[in-house]
XYZ file of C-alpha atoms in Angstrom:
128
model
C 93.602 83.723 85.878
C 91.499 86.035 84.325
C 87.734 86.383 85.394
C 84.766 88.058 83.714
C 81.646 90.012 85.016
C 78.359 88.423 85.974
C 77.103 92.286 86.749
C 77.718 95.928 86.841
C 80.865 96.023 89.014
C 82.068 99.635 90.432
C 85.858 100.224 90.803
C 87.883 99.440 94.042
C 85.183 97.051 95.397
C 84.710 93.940 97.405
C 84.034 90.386 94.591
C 82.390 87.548 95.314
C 82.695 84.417 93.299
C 79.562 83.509 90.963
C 77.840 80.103 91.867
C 76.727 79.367 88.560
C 80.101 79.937 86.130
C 83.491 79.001 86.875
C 85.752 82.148 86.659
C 83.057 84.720 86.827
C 83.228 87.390 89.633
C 79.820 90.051 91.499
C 80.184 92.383 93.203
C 79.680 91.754 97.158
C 76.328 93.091 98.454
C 76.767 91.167 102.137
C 79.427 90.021 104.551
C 77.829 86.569 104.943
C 79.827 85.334 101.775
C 83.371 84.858 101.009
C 85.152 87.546 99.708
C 87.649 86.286 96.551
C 89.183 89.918 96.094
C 88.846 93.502 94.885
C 88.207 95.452 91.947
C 90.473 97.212 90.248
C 90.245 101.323 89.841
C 89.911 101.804 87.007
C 86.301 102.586 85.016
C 86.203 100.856 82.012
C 85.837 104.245 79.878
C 87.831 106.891 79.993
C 86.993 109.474 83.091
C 84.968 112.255 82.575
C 83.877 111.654 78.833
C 80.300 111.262 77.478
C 80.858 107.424 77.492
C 82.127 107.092 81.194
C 78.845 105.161 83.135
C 81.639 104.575 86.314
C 82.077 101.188 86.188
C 84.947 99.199 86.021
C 82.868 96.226 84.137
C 79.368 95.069 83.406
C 78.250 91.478 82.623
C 80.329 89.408 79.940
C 83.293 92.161 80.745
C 86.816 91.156 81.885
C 87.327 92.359 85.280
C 90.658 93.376 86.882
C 90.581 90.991 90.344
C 93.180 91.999 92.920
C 93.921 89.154 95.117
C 96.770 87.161 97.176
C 99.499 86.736 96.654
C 99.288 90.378 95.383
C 100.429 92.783 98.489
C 97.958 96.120 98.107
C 95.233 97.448 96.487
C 92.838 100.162 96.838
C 89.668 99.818 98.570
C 86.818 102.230 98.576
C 85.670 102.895 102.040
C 81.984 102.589 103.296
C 82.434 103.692 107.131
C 85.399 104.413 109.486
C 88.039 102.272 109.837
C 91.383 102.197 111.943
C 94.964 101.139 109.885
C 95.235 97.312 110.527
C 91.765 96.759 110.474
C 90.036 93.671 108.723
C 87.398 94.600 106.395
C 84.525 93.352 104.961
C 81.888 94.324 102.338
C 78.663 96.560 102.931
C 75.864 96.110 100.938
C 77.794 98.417 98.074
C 80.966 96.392 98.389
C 82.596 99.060 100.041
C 84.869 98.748 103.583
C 84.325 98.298 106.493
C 85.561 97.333 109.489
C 84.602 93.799 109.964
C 83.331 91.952 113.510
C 82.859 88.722 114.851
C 81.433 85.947 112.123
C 81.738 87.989 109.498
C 84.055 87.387 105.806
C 86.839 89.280 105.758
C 88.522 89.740 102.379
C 91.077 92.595 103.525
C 93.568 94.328 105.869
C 93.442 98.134 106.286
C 97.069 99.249 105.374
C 96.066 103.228 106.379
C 93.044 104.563 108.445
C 90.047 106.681 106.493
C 86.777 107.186 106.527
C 83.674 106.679 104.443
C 84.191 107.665 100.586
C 87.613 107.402 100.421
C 89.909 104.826 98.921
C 92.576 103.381 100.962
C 95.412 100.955 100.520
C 94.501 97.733 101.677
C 96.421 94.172 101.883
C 94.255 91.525 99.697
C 93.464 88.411 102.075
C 91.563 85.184 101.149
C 87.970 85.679 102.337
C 87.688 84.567 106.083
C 85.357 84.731 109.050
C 86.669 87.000 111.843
């Protein structure tokens, strides 16, 4: 299924489904929503040319959605987290270890720490 942009979306980061369009994907800015997968990691210009803003889509963009039943993807990492870890969004979409009554979208398949990207294992969105 493919799914398109309702915002600037950065690579390797938490999505949230759009209320108002079917098949249209946001970024995640809290942990109080579901989760429907991650971004892919890719920007959607070439790296380091004139052209390159760092996103991997903006609004009315196809968007690259990693989700089950696929089993990894890379996450980009907003705090510390532990391998096996579920993970939710911070307010940039990033990981991080998630707690009690918060979505989960995610299961840390290595430890790391803020800024880097880590393979993670794709879950449907869930409250711990």
């Amino acid at each position: 299924m493919g799914f398109t942009a309702t915002g600037n979306i950065k690579p390797m980061r938490f999505l949230i489904q759009a209320t108002t369009t079917d098949n249209q994907v946001t970024a995640a800015s809290t942990n109080s929503v579901r989760l429907v997968g991650i971004s892919g990691p890719g920007t959607r210009y070439p790296p380091w040319s004139a052209l390159d803003d760092g996103f991997h889509a903006v609004a009315g963009e196809n968007v690259e959605v990693f989700q089950p039943p696929m089993k990894e993807a890379y996450l980009q990492l907003g705090g510390t987290v532990a391998a096996g870890d579920l993970l939710t969004s911070d307010s940039d979409g990033q990981g991080v270890t998630g707690t009690t009554g918060q979505q989960t979208g995610a299961r840390a398949r290595q430890a790391g720490v803020s800024g880097q990207s880590i393979l993670v294992q794709p879950l449907w969105g869930d409250v711990t």
